[in-house]
GROMACS .gro file of C-alpha atoms in nm:
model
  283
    1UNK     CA    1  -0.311   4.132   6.149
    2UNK     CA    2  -0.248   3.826   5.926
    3UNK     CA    3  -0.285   3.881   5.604
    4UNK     CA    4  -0.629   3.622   5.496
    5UNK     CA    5  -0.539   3.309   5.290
    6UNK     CA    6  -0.749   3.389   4.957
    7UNK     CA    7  -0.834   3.137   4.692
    8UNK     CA    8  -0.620   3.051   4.414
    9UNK     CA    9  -0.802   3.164   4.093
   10UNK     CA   10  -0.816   2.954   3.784
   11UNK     CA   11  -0.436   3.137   3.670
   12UNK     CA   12  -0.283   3.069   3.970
   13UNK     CA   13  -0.388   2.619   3.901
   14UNK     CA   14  -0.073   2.445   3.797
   15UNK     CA   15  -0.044   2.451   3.422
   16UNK     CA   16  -0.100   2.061   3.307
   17UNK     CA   17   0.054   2.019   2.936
   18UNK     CA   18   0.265   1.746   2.780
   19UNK     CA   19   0.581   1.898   2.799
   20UNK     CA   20   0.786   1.876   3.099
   21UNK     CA   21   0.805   2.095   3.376
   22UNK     CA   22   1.059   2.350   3.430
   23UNK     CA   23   1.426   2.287   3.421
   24UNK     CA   24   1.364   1.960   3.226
   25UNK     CA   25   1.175   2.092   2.883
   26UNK     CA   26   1.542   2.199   2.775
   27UNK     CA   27   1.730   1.863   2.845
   28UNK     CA   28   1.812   1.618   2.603
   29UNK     CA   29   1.755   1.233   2.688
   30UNK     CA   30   2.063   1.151   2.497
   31UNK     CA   31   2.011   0.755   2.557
   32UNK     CA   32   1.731   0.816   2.341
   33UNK     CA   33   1.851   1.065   2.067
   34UNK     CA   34   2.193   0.871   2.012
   35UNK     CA   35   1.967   0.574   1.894
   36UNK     CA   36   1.701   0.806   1.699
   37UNK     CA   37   1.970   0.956   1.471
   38UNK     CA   38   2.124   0.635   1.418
   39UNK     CA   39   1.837   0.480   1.320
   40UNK     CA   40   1.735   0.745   1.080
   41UNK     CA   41   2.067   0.799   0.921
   42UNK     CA   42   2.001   0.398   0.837
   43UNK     CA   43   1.691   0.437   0.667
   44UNK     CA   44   1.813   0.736   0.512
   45UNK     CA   45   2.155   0.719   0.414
   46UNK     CA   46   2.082   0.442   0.150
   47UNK     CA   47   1.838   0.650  -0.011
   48UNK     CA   48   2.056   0.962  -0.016
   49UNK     CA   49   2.305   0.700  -0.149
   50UNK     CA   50   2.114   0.679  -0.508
   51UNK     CA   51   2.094   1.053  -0.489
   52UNK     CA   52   2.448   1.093  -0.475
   53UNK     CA   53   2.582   0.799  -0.719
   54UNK     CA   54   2.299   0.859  -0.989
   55UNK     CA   55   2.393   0.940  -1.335
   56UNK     CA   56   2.222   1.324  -1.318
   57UNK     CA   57   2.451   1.408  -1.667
   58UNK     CA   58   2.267   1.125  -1.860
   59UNK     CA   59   1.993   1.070  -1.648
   60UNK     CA   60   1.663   1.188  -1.957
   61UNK     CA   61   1.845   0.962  -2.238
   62UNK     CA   62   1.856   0.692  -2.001
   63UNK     CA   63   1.456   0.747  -1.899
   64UNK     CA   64   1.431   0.804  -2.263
   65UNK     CA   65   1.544   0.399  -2.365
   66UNK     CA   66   1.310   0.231  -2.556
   67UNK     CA   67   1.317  -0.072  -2.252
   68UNK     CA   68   1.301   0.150  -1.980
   69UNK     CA   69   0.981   0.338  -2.087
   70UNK     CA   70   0.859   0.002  -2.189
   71UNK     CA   71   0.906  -0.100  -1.849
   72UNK     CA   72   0.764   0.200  -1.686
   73UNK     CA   73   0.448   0.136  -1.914
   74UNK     CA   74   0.383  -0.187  -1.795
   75UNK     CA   75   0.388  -0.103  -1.446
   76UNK     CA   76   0.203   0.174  -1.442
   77UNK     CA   77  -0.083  -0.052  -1.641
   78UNK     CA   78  -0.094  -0.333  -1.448
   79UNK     CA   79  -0.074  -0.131  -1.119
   80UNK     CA   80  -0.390   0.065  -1.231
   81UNK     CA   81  -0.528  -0.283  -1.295
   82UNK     CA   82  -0.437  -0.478  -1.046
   83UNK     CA   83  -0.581  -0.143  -0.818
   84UNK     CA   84  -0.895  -0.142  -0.997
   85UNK     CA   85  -0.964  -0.489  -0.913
   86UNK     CA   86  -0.897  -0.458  -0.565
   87UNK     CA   87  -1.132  -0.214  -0.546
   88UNK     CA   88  -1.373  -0.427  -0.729
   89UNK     CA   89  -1.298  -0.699  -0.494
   90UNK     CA   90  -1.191  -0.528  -0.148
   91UNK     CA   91  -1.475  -0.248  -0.097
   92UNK     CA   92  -1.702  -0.521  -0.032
   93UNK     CA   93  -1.461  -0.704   0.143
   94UNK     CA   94  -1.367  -0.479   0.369
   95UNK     CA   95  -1.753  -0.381   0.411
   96UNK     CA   96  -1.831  -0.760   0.519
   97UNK     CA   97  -1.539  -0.735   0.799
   98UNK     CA   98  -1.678  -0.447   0.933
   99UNK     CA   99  -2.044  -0.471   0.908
  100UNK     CA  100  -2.163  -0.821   0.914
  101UNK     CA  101  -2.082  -1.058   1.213
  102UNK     CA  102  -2.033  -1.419   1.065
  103UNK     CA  103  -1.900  -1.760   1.244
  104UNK     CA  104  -1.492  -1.702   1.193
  105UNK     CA  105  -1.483  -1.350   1.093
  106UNK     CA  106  -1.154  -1.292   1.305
  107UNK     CA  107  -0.989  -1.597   1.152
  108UNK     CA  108  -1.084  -1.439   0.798
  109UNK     CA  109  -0.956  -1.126   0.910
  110UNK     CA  110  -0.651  -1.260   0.943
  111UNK     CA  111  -0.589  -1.469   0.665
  112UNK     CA  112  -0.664  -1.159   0.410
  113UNK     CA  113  -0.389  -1.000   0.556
  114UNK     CA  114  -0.155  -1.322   0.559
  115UNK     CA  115  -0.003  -1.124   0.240
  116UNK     CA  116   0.129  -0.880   0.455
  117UNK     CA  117   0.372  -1.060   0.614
  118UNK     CA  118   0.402  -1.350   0.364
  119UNK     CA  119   0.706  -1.340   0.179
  120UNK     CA  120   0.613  -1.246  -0.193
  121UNK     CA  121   0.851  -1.524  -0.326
  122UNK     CA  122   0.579  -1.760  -0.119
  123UNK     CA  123   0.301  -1.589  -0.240
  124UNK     CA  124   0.407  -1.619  -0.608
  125UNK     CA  125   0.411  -2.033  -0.536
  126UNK     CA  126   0.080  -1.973  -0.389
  127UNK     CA  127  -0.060  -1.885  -0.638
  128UNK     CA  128   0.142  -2.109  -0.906
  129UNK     CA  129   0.017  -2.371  -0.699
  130UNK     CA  130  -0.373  -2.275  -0.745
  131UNK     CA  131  -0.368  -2.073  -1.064
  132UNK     CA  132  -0.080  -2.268  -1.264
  133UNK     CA  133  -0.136  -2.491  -1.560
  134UNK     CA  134  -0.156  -2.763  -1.318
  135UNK     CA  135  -0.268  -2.585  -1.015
  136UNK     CA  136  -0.627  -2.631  -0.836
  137UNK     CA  137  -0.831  -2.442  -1.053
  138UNK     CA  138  -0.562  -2.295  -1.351
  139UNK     CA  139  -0.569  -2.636  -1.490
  140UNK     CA  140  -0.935  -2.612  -1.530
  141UNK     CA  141  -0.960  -2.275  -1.655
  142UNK     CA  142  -0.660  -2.380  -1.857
  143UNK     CA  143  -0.892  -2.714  -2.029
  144UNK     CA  144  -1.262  -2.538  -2.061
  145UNK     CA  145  -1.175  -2.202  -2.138
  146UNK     CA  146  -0.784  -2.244  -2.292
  147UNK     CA  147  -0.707  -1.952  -2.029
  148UNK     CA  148  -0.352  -1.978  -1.881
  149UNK     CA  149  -0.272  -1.705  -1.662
  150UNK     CA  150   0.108  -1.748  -1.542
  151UNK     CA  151   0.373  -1.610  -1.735
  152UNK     CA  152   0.139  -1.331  -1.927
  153UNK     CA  153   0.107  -1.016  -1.833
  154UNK     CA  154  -0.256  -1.089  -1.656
  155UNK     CA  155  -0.011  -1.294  -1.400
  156UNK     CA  156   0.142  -0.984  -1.334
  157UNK     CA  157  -0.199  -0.795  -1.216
  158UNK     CA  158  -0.266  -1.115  -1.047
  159UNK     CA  159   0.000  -1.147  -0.841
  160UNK     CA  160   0.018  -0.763  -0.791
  161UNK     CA  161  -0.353  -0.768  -0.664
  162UNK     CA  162  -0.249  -1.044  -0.432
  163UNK     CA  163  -0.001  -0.897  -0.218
  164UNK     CA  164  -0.187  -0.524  -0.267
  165UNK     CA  165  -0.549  -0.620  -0.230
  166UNK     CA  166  -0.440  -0.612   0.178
  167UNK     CA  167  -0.359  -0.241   0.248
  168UNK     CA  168  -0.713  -0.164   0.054
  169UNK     CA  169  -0.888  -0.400   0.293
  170UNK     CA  170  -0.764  -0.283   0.607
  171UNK     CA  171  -0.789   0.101   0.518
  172UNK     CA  172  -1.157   0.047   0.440
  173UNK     CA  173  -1.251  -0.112   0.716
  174UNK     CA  174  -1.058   0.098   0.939
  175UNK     CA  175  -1.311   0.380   0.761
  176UNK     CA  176  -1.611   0.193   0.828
  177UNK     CA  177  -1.515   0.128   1.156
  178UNK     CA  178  -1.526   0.505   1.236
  179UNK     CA  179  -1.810   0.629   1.005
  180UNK     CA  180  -2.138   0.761   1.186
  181UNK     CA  181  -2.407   0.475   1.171
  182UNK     CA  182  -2.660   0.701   1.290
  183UNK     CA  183  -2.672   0.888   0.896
  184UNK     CA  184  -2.721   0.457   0.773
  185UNK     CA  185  -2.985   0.438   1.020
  186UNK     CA  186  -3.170   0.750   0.931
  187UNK     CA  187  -3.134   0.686   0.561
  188UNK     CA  188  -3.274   0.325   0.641
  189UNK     CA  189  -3.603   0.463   0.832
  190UNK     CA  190  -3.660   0.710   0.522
  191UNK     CA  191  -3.695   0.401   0.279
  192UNK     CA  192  -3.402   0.376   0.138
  193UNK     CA  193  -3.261   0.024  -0.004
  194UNK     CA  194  -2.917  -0.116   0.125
  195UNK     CA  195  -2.747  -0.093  -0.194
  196UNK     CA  196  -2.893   0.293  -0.190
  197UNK     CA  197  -2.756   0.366   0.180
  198UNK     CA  198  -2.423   0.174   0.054
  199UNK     CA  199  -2.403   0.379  -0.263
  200UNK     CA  200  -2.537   0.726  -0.124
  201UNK     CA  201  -2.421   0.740   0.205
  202UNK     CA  202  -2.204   0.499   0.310
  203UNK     CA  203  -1.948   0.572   0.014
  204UNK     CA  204  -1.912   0.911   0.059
  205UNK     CA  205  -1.838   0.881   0.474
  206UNK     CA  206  -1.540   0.653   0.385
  207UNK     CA  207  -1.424   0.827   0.070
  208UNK     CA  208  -1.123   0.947   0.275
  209UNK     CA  209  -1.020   0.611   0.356
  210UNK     CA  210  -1.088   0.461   0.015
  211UNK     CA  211  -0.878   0.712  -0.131
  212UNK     CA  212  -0.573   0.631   0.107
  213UNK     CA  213  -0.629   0.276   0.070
  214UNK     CA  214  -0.638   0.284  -0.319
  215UNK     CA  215  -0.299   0.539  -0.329
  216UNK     CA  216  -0.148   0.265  -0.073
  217UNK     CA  217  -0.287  -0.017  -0.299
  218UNK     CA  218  -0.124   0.081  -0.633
  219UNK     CA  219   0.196   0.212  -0.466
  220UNK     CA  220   0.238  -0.154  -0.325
  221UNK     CA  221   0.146  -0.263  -0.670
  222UNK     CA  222   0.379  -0.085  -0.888
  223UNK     CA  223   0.692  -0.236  -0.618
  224UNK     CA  224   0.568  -0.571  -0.615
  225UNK     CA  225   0.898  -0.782  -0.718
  226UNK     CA  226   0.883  -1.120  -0.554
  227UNK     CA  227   0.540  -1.284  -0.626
  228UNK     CA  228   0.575  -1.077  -1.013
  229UNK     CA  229   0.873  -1.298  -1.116
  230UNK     CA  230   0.763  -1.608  -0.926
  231UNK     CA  231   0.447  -1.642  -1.095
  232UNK     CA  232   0.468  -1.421  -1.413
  233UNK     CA  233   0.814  -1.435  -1.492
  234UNK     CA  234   1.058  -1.159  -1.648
  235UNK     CA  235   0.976  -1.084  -2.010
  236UNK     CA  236   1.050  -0.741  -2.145
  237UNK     CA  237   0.760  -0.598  -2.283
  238UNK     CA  238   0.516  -0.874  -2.153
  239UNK     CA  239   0.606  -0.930  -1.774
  240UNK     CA  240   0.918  -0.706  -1.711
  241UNK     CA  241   0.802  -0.397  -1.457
  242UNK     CA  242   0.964  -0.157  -1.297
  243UNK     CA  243   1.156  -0.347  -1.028
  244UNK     CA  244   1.177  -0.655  -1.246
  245UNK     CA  245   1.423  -0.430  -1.436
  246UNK     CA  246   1.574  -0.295  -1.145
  247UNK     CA  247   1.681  -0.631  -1.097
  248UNK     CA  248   1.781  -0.719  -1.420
  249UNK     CA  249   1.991  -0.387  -1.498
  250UNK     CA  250   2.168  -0.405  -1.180
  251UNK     CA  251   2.348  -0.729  -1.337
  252UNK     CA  252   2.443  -0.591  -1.676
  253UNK     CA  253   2.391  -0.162  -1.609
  254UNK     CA  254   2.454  -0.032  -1.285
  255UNK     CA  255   2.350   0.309  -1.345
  256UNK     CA  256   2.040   0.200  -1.554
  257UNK     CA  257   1.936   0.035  -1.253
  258UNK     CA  258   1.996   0.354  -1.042
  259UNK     CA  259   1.778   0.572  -1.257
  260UNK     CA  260   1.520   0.272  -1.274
  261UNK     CA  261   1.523   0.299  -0.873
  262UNK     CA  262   1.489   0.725  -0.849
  263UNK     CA  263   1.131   0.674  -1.048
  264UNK     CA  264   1.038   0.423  -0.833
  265UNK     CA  265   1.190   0.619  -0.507
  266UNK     CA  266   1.025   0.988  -0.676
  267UNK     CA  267   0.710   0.793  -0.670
  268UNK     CA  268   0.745   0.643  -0.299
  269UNK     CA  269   0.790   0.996  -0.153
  270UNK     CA  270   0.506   1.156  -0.333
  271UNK     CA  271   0.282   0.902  -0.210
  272UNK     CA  272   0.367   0.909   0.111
  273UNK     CA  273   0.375   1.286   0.098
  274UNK     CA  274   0.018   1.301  -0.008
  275UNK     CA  275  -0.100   1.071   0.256
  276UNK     CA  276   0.114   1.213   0.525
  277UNK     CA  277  -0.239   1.370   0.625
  278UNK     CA  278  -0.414   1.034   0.720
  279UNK     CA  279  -0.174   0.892   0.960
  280UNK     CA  280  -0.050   1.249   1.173
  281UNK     CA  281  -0.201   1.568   1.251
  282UNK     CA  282   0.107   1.737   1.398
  283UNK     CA  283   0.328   2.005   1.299
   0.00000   0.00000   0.00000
């Protein structure tokens, strides 16, 4: 007698996973990983570069210089401000892109995050060119209020907001995008006003994103270099941040400059450590 042909059970399906099969889970694409470690060993070799060449035997007096604290001061204040008033300014931004359909919202879209890829040098004439003593409206604000803005440390929150104000925006709306309207809706039918549901509901369901977008915001702040000297200039103790001095110390001090560029680095990799969260969920 033949033996009868039974169905295959549910362990005896083929095993579906996203690893390959067999043989093949063991072998290395080498055309791929030859170009993977080469490209990491660029992005990381001239980081491990300032590990290796900084002064580590002198490194707290040279923190401890009168102009480099002064310089770490500044940036960490106009950061927080320039942050501050992207959130004052790019909440509701982003909250318009997401939530209100207007004639030409994709060509706004865009053009808030032209600073992106604008080059910060342009930016900084940008805004020369509108906020200057003789720019569109810096002229004005300049006559009826005797307000000049370039050149003073308020240029360099200006210009930091500028090229920050972006990676707020797009974080927030990304948030909005993916909150639950249902719990809006719901708190709308109880009564509830719109700057209630905004303030009670709609803040907390993005808070995630907000967060990110703020950390992202005043990291991109305290590095902003270009549109900082363009517009505000370099004047220890009034304009000079961070990597204004950077800049400046690499011409005179070599090694000042290297210890300027571990804060800035320490403070990079905490960042992105913190939000390493938001943007994987693997291992």
């Amino acid at each position: 007698m033949t033996p009868s042909t039974t169905s295959a059970g549910p362990d005896s399906a083929p095993r579906r996973s996203g690893r390959p099969a067999g043989g093949t889970a063991g072998r290395l694409p080498w055309v791929l990983v030859l170009p993977a470690v080469l490209g990491m060993a660029f992005l990381v070799l001239p980081l491990a570069g300032l590990l290796v060449r900084a002064p580590w035997s002198t490194l707290a007096r040279r923190l401890a210089e009168p102009q480099v604290l002064e310089a770490l001061r500044l940036s960490l204040v106009t950061a927080t401000l320039a942050t501050l008033l992207c959130l004052l300014l790019g909440v509701p931004l982003a909250w318009l892109l997401a939530r209100v359909a207007f004639p030409g919202r994709r060509l706004a879209r865009a053009l808030i995050t032209v600073p992106l890829v604008l080059p910060p040098v342009v930016g900084g004439v940008a805004l020369l060119l509108v906020l200057g003593r003789r720019g569109l409206i810096g002229q004005w604000l300049d006559a009826t209020f005797g307000i000049t803005l370039p050149f003073t440390t308020a240029g360099v929150v200006i210009a930091e907001a500028f090229v920050a104000m972006p990676f707020l925006v797009i974080s927030v709306e990304g948030a909005l995008r993916a909150a639950d309207l249902r719990l809006e809706e719901a708190a709308a039918t109880l009564g509830a006003s719109r700057w209630v549901i905004f303030r009670r509901v709609t803040l907390p369901l993005i808070a995630p994103g907000v967060l990110a977008g703020t950390v992202l915001c005043w990291a991109r702040a305290l590095g902003e270099f270009g549109a900082t000297i363009t517009f505000a200039g370099n004047f220890p103790g009034r304009t000079q941040t961070m990597p204004l001095a950077v800049y400046l110390a690499l011409e005179t001090e070599p090694e000042a400059a290297i210890v300027l560029s571990l804060v800035l680095l320490v403070v990079s990799v905490v960042i992105l450590a913190s939000l390493r969260d938001k943007w994987t969920a693997g291992p």
